[in-house]
Amino acid sequence: MEVGFLGLGIMGKAMSMNLLRHGFKVTVWNRTLSKCDELVEHGASIGETPAAVIKKCKYTIAMLSDPSAALSVVFDKDGVLEQIGNGKGYVDMSTVDADTSSKISEAIKSKGGSFLEAPVSGSKKPAEDGQLVILAAGDKALYDEVVPAFDVLGKKSFHLGEVGNGAKMKLVVNMIMGSMMNAFSEGLTLAGRSGLNPSTLLDVLDLGAIANPMFKMKGPSMLKNNYSPAFPLKHQQKDMRLALALGDENAVPMPIAAAANEAFKKARSMGLGDLDFSAVHETLKKPDHSS
Ligand SMILES: NC(=O)C1=CN([C@@H]2O[C@H](COP(=O)(O)OP(=O)(O)OC[C@H]3O[C@@H](n4cnc5c(N)ncnc54)[C@H](OP(=O)(O)O)[C@@H]3O)[C@@H](O)[C@H]2O)C=CC1
Ligand SMILES: O=CC(=O)O
C-alpha cells in the first residue's frame, strides 16, 4: 500500500518509520524539509509540498502539532486542498478540536475527497512499536480502506461515528491524563518534602488500585529530573485548553482540569514547553536561593 505522510515530528517520524518497516511505500513531507532525510535513508520518497504528496498518493496521513498547523497544511498555498479530489483520502491524526476537524472535513469533501480524523492515544514508544490506540471518526469507507495502515500503527482502532467524535474522545482522554500527571507530581513532591522516599511511593502506587503505565514509566525519570520529550508539554497544555473549551460548550464544570491547565501554563512560562509534559513537576520545586 502507498501512503503520503505530512508531519515528521516525534510522532510522525515514528509512525512513518513503522509503516516503512512494514513494507508500505511512504512519501513524506515536513515543514522543515531536512527532517525528511532520515526517512529517505529508510526508503521513503519526498514530496516537496503537501499538495505534491496528495497528488502522488491515494491516501495521505497527517500528524501535525495543533489546530493552526492542521489548518495551514490544508488551506494554505501548496496545501492539501490544491490536489485533493475524487478517489483520494485524507486522514488527520493530529490532536485538534472538533471544529477544526469539521472545517477540514467539509473542505476536503467539497472537493470530492474523503476525510477521516484519527487522533491517537499513546506516545513516542507506542508509536515506534505500533501500539497506538486510534480514535477515528468520519468516512467509514475510507476507514475500512486504511485499516491495513491502522493495523501497523496501532494495537486497536475505534470508529466513533461522525467527524468530531474522535477529536472529542482524544481531548477527554488527555484531559484526564493531564490532571493525573499533576496529582502524581504533587504526590511525589509531598512524599519527598514530608520526609518519605519518593521511590518507595512509586513501589507502593504500583502495587495498588491506582497503578498505571504512566506512573510506572514517568515516575523514575521524574525523580531524576529527566524530562526528555516523548509528549511535549506545550501539546499537553494545548489539549487541556481545547478540553476546557469543550467543557465550556457543554457546561461541564472541570475545576481539576482547570487547575492542571494552570500548572501546565506555569511550566510553559518557565520555558519548559518543549520538554516532556512530566516537566510540570518542576513547577512545584522550591526556588533555589543558594546563590
Ligand atoms: N508526542 C506524543 O506523545 C503524542 C502527540 N500527539 C499529538 O500528535 C501531534 C504531533 O505531536 P508530536 O509529533 O509530538 O509533535 P512535534 O512537536 O514533535 O511535531 C509537530 C509537527 O508539526 C509540524 N508543524 C508545526 N507547525 C506547523 C505549521 N504551521 N505548518 C506545518 N507543519 C507544522 C512540525 O513541523 P517542523 O518539524 O517543521 O516544526 C512537526 O512536523 C500533536 O497534535 C500532539 O498533540 C498525540 C499522541 C501522543
Ligand atoms: O497525547 C499523548 C498521549 O500520550 O496519548
CSV table of C-alpha atoms and ligand atoms in Angstrom, one decimal:
chain,number,residue,atom,x,y,z
A,1,MET,CA,0.0,0.0,0.0
A,2,GLU,CA,1.3,3.5,-0.8
A,3,VAL,CA,0.6,6.4,1.6
A,4,GLY,CA,1.6,10.0,2.0
A,5,PHE,CA,2.7,11.3,5.4
A,6,LEU,CA,2.7,15.0,6.4
A,7,GLY,CA,4.5,16.0,9.6
A,8,LEU,CA,7.6,14.3,10.9
A,9,GLY,CA,7.7,15.4,14.5
A,10,ILE,CA,8.2,13.0,17.4
A,11,MET,CA,5.0,11.0,16.4
A,12,GLY,CA,5.1,11.4,12.6
A,13,LYS,CA,8.6,10.2,12.3
A,14,ALA,CA,8.0,7.1,14.5
A,15,MET,CA,4.7,6.3,12.6
A,16,SER,CA,6.1,6.7,9.1
A,17,MET,CA,9.2,4.7,10.0
A,18,ASN,CA,6.9,2.0,11.3
A,19,LEU,CA,4.9,2.0,8.0
A,20,LEU,CA,8.2,1.7,6.0
A,21,ARG,CA,9.3,-1.2,8.2
A,22,HIS,CA,6.1,-3.0,7.4
A,23,GLY,CA,6.5,-2.7,3.6
A,24,PHE,CA,4.4,0.4,2.9
A,25,LYS,CA,5.6,2.8,0.2
A,26,VAL,CA,5.7,6.2,2.0
A,27,THR,CA,6.0,9.7,0.5
A,28,VAL,CA,6.9,12.2,3.3
A,29,TRP,CA,6.7,15.9,3.7
A,30,ASN,CA,7.7,18.1,6.7
A,31,ARG,CA,7.6,21.9,7.0
A,32,THR,CA,11.3,21.7,7.9
A,33,LEU,CA,12.2,19.6,4.9
A,34,SER,CA,15.6,18.4,6.3
A,35,LYS,CA,13.7,16.2,8.7
A,36,CYS,CA,12.7,14.0,5.7
A,37,ASP,CA,16.3,12.9,5.2
A,38,GLU,CA,16.3,10.2,7.8
A,39,LEU,CA,13.1,8.7,6.4
A,40,VAL,CA,14.6,8.8,2.9
A,41,GLU,CA,17.5,6.8,4.2
A,42,HIS,CA,15.0,4.2,5.2
A,43,GLY,CA,13.3,4.1,1.8
A,44,ALA,CA,10.8,6.9,1.8
A,45,SER,CA,10.3,9.4,-1.1
A,46,ILE,CA,9.9,13.1,-0.6
A,47,GLY,CA,7.1,15.3,-1.7
A,48,GLU,CA,8.1,19.0,-1.9
A,49,THR,CA,4.8,20.3,-0.7
A,50,PRO,CA,1.6,18.8,0.9
A,51,ALA,CA,-0.1,19.3,-2.5
A,52,ALA,CA,2.6,17.2,-4.2
A,53,VAL,CA,2.2,14.4,-1.7
A,54,ILE,CA,-1.6,14.4,-2.2
A,55,LYS,CA,-1.1,14.4,-6.0
A,56,LYS,CA,1.1,11.3,-5.8
A,57,CYS,CA,-0.8,9.3,-3.2
A,58,LYS,CA,-4.3,7.9,-2.9
A,59,TYR,CA,-4.2,8.1,0.9
A,60,THR,CA,-2.4,10.7,2.9
A,61,ILE,CA,-1.9,10.8,6.7
A,62,ALA,CA,-1.1,14.0,8.7
A,63,MET,CA,0.4,14.2,12.2
A,64,LEU,CA,0.7,17.9,13.0
A,65,SER,CA,1.2,19.9,16.2
A,66,ASP,CA,-2.1,21.7,16.7
A,67,PRO,CA,-5.2,23.2,15.1
A,68,SER,CA,-3.3,26.1,13.4
A,69,ALA,CA,-0.8,23.7,11.8
A,70,ALA,CA,-3.5,21.3,10.7
A,71,LEU,CA,-5.5,24.1,9.1
A,72,SER,CA,-2.4,25.7,7.5
A,73,VAL,CA,-1.3,22.4,5.8
A,74,VAL,CA,-4.8,22.0,4.3
A,75,PHE,CA,-5.8,25.6,3.3
A,76,ASP,CA,-2.5,27.5,2.6
A,77,LYS,CA,-0.7,27.8,-0.7
A,78,ASP,CA,0.6,24.4,-1.9
A,79,GLY,CA,-1.7,22.8,0.6
A,80,VAL,CA,-3.8,19.6,0.6
A,81,LEU,CA,-6.9,21.3,-1.0
A,82,GLU,CA,-5.0,22.1,-4.2
A,83,GLN,CA,-4.8,18.4,-5.1
A,84,ILE,CA,-7.4,16.5,-3.1
A,85,GLY,CA,-10.3,15.2,-5.2
A,86,ASN,CA,-12.3,12.1,-6.2
A,87,GLY,CA,-10.8,8.8,-5.1
A,88,LYS,CA,-8.3,10.4,-2.6
A,89,GLY,CA,-8.5,10.1,1.2
A,90,TYR,CA,-7.1,12.4,3.8
A,91,VAL,CA,-6.6,11.1,7.4
A,92,ASP,CA,-5.7,13.7,10.0
A,93,MET,CA,-4.2,12.0,13.1
A,94,SER,CA,-3.2,15.3,14.8
A,95,THR,CA,-4.9,16.2,18.2
A,96,VAL,CA,-7.2,19.1,17.4
A,97,ASP,CA,-10.7,20.2,18.4
A,98,ALA,CA,-13.9,19.1,16.7
A,99,ASP,CA,-14.4,22.5,15.0
A,100,THR,CA,-11.0,22.3,13.3
A,101,SER,CA,-11.6,18.8,12.2
A,102,SER,CA,-15.1,19.7,10.8
A,103,LYS,CA,-13.7,22.6,8.8
A,104,ILE,CA,-11.1,20.3,7.3
A,105,SER,CA,-13.6,17.6,6.6
A,106,GLU,CA,-16.0,20.0,4.8
A,107,ALA,CA,-13.3,21.5,2.7
A,108,ILE,CA,-12.0,18.1,1.6
A,109,LYS,CA,-15.5,16.7,0.9
A,110,SER,CA,-16.4,19.9,-1.1
A,111,LYS,CA,-13.5,18.9,-3.5
A,112,GLY,CA,-14.7,15.3,-3.8
A,113,GLY,CA,-12.2,13.8,-1.4
A,114,SER,CA,-12.9,11.7,1.7
A,115,PHE,CA,-11.9,12.5,5.2
A,116,LEU,CA,-11.2,10.7,8.5
A,117,GLU,CA,-10.0,12.2,11.7
A,118,ALA,CA,-7.9,9.7,13.7
A,119,PRO,CA,-6.1,11.1,16.7
A,120,VAL,CA,-4.2,8.6,18.7
A,121,SER,CA,-3.7,7.7,22.3
A,122,GLY,CA,-0.1,6.6,23.1
A,123,SER,CA,3.2,8.4,23.0
A,124,LYS,CA,6.6,8.1,21.3
A,125,LYS,CA,7.3,4.5,22.3
A,126,PRO,CA,3.8,3.1,21.4
A,127,ALA,CA,4.2,4.9,18.1
A,128,GLU,CA,7.6,3.2,17.5
A,129,ASP,CA,6.1,-0.1,18.5
A,130,GLY,CA,2.8,0.1,16.6
A,131,GLN,CA,0.9,0.1,19.8
A,132,LEU,CA,-1.2,3.3,19.5
A,133,VAL,CA,-4.9,3.4,20.2
A,134,ILE,CA,-6.6,5.0,17.1
A,135,LEU,CA,-9.7,7.1,17.7
A,136,ALA,CA,-11.1,7.5,14.2
A,137,ALA,CA,-14.3,9.2,13.0
A,138,GLY,CA,-15.7,10.2,9.7
A,139,ASP,CA,-15.9,8.4,6.3
A,140,LYS,CA,-16.5,4.8,7.2
A,141,ALA,CA,-15.5,3.6,3.7
A,142,LEU,CA,-12.2,5.4,4.0
A,143,TYR,CA,-11.7,3.9,7.5
A,144,ASP,CA,-12.2,0.4,6.0
A,145,GLU,CA,-9.7,1.1,3.2
A,146,VAL,CA,-6.9,2.4,5.6
A,147,VAL,CA,-7.3,-0.4,8.2
A,148,PRO,CA,-4.1,-2.1,6.9
A,149,ALA,CA,-2.2,1.1,7.9
A,150,PHE,CA,-4.0,1.4,11.2
A,151,ASP,CA,-3.2,-2.3,12.0
A,152,VAL,CA,0.5,-1.4,11.6
A,153,LEU,CA,0.3,1.9,13.6
A,154,GLY,CA,-1.9,0.7,16.4
A,155,LYS,CA,-3.0,-2.1,18.7
A,156,LYS,CA,-6.7,-1.1,18.4
A,157,SER,CA,-8.7,1.2,16.2
A,158,PHE,CA,-12.2,2.6,17.0
A,159,HIS,CA,-14.6,4.1,14.5
A,160,LEU,CA,-16.5,6.6,16.7
A,161,GLY,CA,-19.1,7.8,14.1
A,162,GLU,CA,-19.3,11.4,12.8
A,163,VAL,CA,-16.3,13.7,12.4
A,164,GLY,CA,-15.7,15.5,15.8
A,165,ASN,CA,-16.2,12.4,17.9
A,166,GLY,CA,-12.6,11.3,17.5
A,167,ALA,CA,-11.3,14.7,18.4
A,168,LYS,CA,-13.6,14.9,21.5
A,169,MET,CA,-12.6,11.4,22.7
A,170,LYS,CA,-9.0,12.3,22.4
A,171,LEU,CA,-9.4,15.5,24.3
A,172,VAL,CA,-11.4,13.8,27.1
A,173,VAL,CA,-8.6,11.2,27.5
A,174,ASN,CA,-5.8,13.8,27.5
A,175,MET,CA,-7.8,16.0,30.0
A,176,ILE,CA,-7.8,13.0,32.4
A,177,MET,CA,-4.1,12.3,31.7
A,178,GLY,CA,-3.0,15.9,32.3
A,179,SER,CA,-5.0,16.0,35.6
A,180,MET,CA,-3.5,12.7,36.7
A,181,MET,CA,0.0,13.9,35.9
A,182,ASN,CA,-0.5,16.9,38.1
A,183,ALA,CA,-1.8,14.8,41.0
A,184,PHE,CA,1.1,12.4,40.6
A,185,SER,CA,3.6,15.2,40.6
A,186,GLU,CA,2.1,16.8,43.7
A,187,GLY,CA,2.2,13.3,45.4
A,188,LEU,CA,5.9,12.8,44.5
A,189,THR,CA,6.7,16.3,45.8
A,190,LEU,CA,4.7,15.8,49.0
A,191,ALA,CA,6.3,12.5,49.7
A,192,GLY,CA,9.8,14.0,49.4
A,193,ARG,CA,9.1,17.1,51.4
A,194,SER,CA,7.4,15.2,54.2
A,195,GLY,CA,10.4,13.0,54.7
A,196,LEU,CA,9.4,9.9,52.7
A,197,ASN,CA,11.4,8.3,50.0
A,198,PRO,CA,9.5,9.1,46.7
A,199,SER,CA,11.0,5.9,45.1
A,200,THR,CA,9.1,3.9,47.7
A,201,LEU,CA,6.0,5.8,46.9
A,202,LEU,CA,6.4,4.6,43.3
A,203,ASP,CA,6.6,1.0,44.5
A,204,VAL,CA,3.5,1.4,46.7
A,205,LEU,CA,1.5,3.0,43.9
A,206,ASP,CA,2.4,0.3,41.5
A,207,LEU,CA,1.0,-2.4,43.8
A,208,GLY,CA,-2.4,-0.7,44.4
A,209,ALA,CA,-5.6,0.1,42.7
A,210,ILE,CA,-4.2,3.3,41.0
A,211,ALA,CA,-1.2,1.5,39.4
A,212,ASN,CA,-0.9,2.6,35.8
A,213,PRO,CA,1.6,2.5,32.9
A,214,MET,CA,2.1,6.3,33.0
A,215,PHE,CA,3.1,6.4,36.7
A,216,LYS,CA,5.4,3.4,36.1
A,217,MET,CA,7.0,4.8,33.1
A,218,LYS,CA,7.4,8.5,34.0
A,219,GLY,CA,8.0,8.2,37.8
A,220,PRO,CA,11.6,7.1,37.8
A,221,SER,CA,12.7,9.7,35.2
A,222,MET,CA,10.8,12.5,37.0
A,223,LEU,CA,12.7,11.6,40.2
A,224,LYS,CA,15.9,12.1,38.2
A,225,ASN,CA,14.7,15.4,36.7
A,226,ASN,CA,14.8,13.8,33.3
A,227,TYR,CA,12.2,15.3,31.0
A,228,SER,CA,13.4,14.2,27.6
A,229,PRO,CA,10.3,14.8,25.4
A,230,ALA,CA,8.1,12.0,24.4
A,231,PHE,CA,4.9,14.1,24.7
A,232,PRO,CA,5.9,17.8,24.6
A,233,LEU,CA,4.4,19.8,27.5
A,234,LYS,CA,3.2,22.5,25.1
A,235,HIS,CA,1.0,19.9,23.3
A,236,GLN,CA,-0.4,18.7,26.6
A,237,GLN,CA,-1.3,22.3,27.6
A,238,LYS,CA,-3.0,22.7,24.1
A,239,ASP,CA,-5.0,19.6,24.8
A,240,MET,CA,-6.1,20.9,28.3
A,241,ARG,CA,-7.1,24.2,26.7
A,242,LEU,CA,-9.1,22.5,24.0
A,243,ALA,CA,-10.7,20.1,26.5
A,244,LEU,CA,-11.7,23.1,28.8
A,245,ALA,CA,-13.3,24.7,25.8
A,246,LEU,CA,-15.3,21.5,25.2
A,247,GLY,CA,-16.3,21.7,28.8
A,248,ASP,CA,-17.4,25.3,28.3
A,249,GLU,CA,-19.5,24.4,25.3
A,250,ASN,CA,-21.2,21.6,27.3
A,251,ALA,CA,-21.5,23.5,30.6
A,252,VAL,CA,-19.4,20.8,32.4
A,253,PRO,CA,-17.6,22.2,35.5
A,254,MET,CA,-14.0,21.0,35.4
A,255,PRO,CA,-12.1,22.6,38.3
A,256,ILE,CA,-9.5,19.8,38.4
A,257,ALA,CA,-8.7,20.1,34.7
A,258,ALA,CA,-8.6,23.9,35.0
A,259,ALA,CA,-6.1,23.8,37.9
A,260,ALA,CA,-4.0,21.3,35.9
A,261,ASN,CA,-4.1,23.6,32.9
A,262,GLU,CA,-2.8,26.5,35.1
A,263,ALA,CA,0.1,24.3,36.2
A,264,PHE,CA,1.0,23.5,32.5
A,265,LYS,CA,0.7,27.2,31.6
A,266,LYS,CA,3.1,28.0,34.5
A,267,ALA,CA,5.5,25.3,33.2
A,268,ARG,CA,5.3,26.9,29.8
A,269,SER,CA,6.1,30.3,31.3
A,270,MET,CA,9.1,28.8,32.9
A,271,GLY,CA,10.4,27.8,29.4
A,272,LEU,CA,9.5,24.1,29.8
A,273,GLY,CA,7.1,23.8,26.8
A,274,ASP,CA,9.4,21.6,24.6
A,275,LEU,CA,10.2,19.2,27.4
A,276,ASP,CA,8.1,16.2,28.3
A,277,PHE,CA,4.7,17.0,29.9
A,278,SER,CA,6.0,15.4,33.1
A,279,ALA,CA,8.2,18.5,33.5
A,280,VAL,CA,5.1,20.1,35.1
A,281,HIS,CA,6.8,18.5,38.2
A,282,GLU,CA,9.3,21.4,38.1
A,283,THR,CA,6.5,23.9,38.9
A,284,LEU,CA,6.4,22.5,42.4
A,285,LYS,CA,10.1,22.9,43.2
A,286,LYS,CA,11.3,25.5,45.7
A,287,PRO,CA,13.2,28.3,44.1
A,288,ASP,CA,16.9,27.9,44.7
A,289,HIS,CA,18.1,30.8,47.0
A,290,SER,CA,21.6,29.3,47.4
A,291,SER,CA,23.3,31.8,45.1
B,1,LIG,N1,4.2,13.1,21.3
B,1,LIG,C1,3.2,12.4,21.8
B,1,LIG,O1,3.3,11.6,22.7
B,1,LIG,C2,1.8,12.5,21.2
B,1,LIG,C3,1.4,13.5,20.4
B,1,LIG,N2,0.1,13.6,19.9
B,1,LIG,C4,-0.3,14.6,19.1
B,1,LIG,O2,0.2,14.4,17.8
B,1,LIG,C5,0.6,15.7,17.2
B,1,LIG,C6,2.0,15.7,16.9
B,1,LIG,O3,2.8,15.6,18.1
B,1,LIG,P1,4.4,15.4,18.1
B,1,LIG,O4,4.8,14.6,17.0
B,1,LIG,O5,4.7,15.0,19.5
B,1,LIG,O6,4.7,17.0,17.9
B,1,LIG,P2,6.1,17.6,17.4
B,1,LIG,O7,6.1,19.0,18.0
B,1,LIG,O8,7.2,16.7,17.6
B,1,LIG,O9,5.9,17.8,15.8
B,1,LIG,C7,5.0,18.7,15.3
B,1,LIG,C8,4.9,18.6,13.8
B,1,LIG,O10,4.0,19.6,13.3
B,1,LIG,C9,4.7,20.4,12.3
B,1,LIG,N3,4.2,21.7,12.3
B,1,LIG,C10,4.1,22.6,13.4
B,1,LIG,N4,3.5,23.8,12.9
B,1,LIG,C11,3.3,23.7,11.6
B,1,LIG,C12,2.8,24.5,10.6
B,1,LIG,N5,2.4,25.7,10.9
B,1,LIG,N6,2.8,24.1,9.3
B,1,LIG,C13,3.2,22.8,9.0
B,1,LIG,N7,3.7,22.0,9.9
B,1,LIG,C14,3.8,22.4,11.2
B,1,LIG,C15,6.2,20.3,12.7
B,1,LIG,O11,7.0,20.7,11.7
B,1,LIG,P3,8.5,21.2,11.9
B,1,LIG,O12,9.3,20.0,12.1
B,1,LIG,O13,8.8,22.0,10.7
B,1,LIG,O14,8.5,22.0,13.2
B,1,LIG,C16,6.3,18.8,13.1
B,1,LIG,O15,6.3,18.0,12.0
B,1,LIG,C17,0.1,16.7,18.2
B,1,LIG,O16,-1.2,17.1,17.8
B,1,LIG,C18,0.1,16.0,19.5
B,1,LIG,O17,-0.8,16.6,20.4
B,1,LIG,C19,-0.8,12.5,20.2
B,1,LIG,C20,-0.4,11.5,20.9
B,1,LIG,C21,0.9,11.4,21.5
B,2,LIG,O1,-1.3,12.6,23.6
B,2,LIG,C1,-0.5,12.0,24.3
B,2,LIG,C2,-0.6,10.6,24.6
B,2,LIG,O2,0.3,10.1,25.3
B,2,LIG,O3,-1.6,9.9,24.2
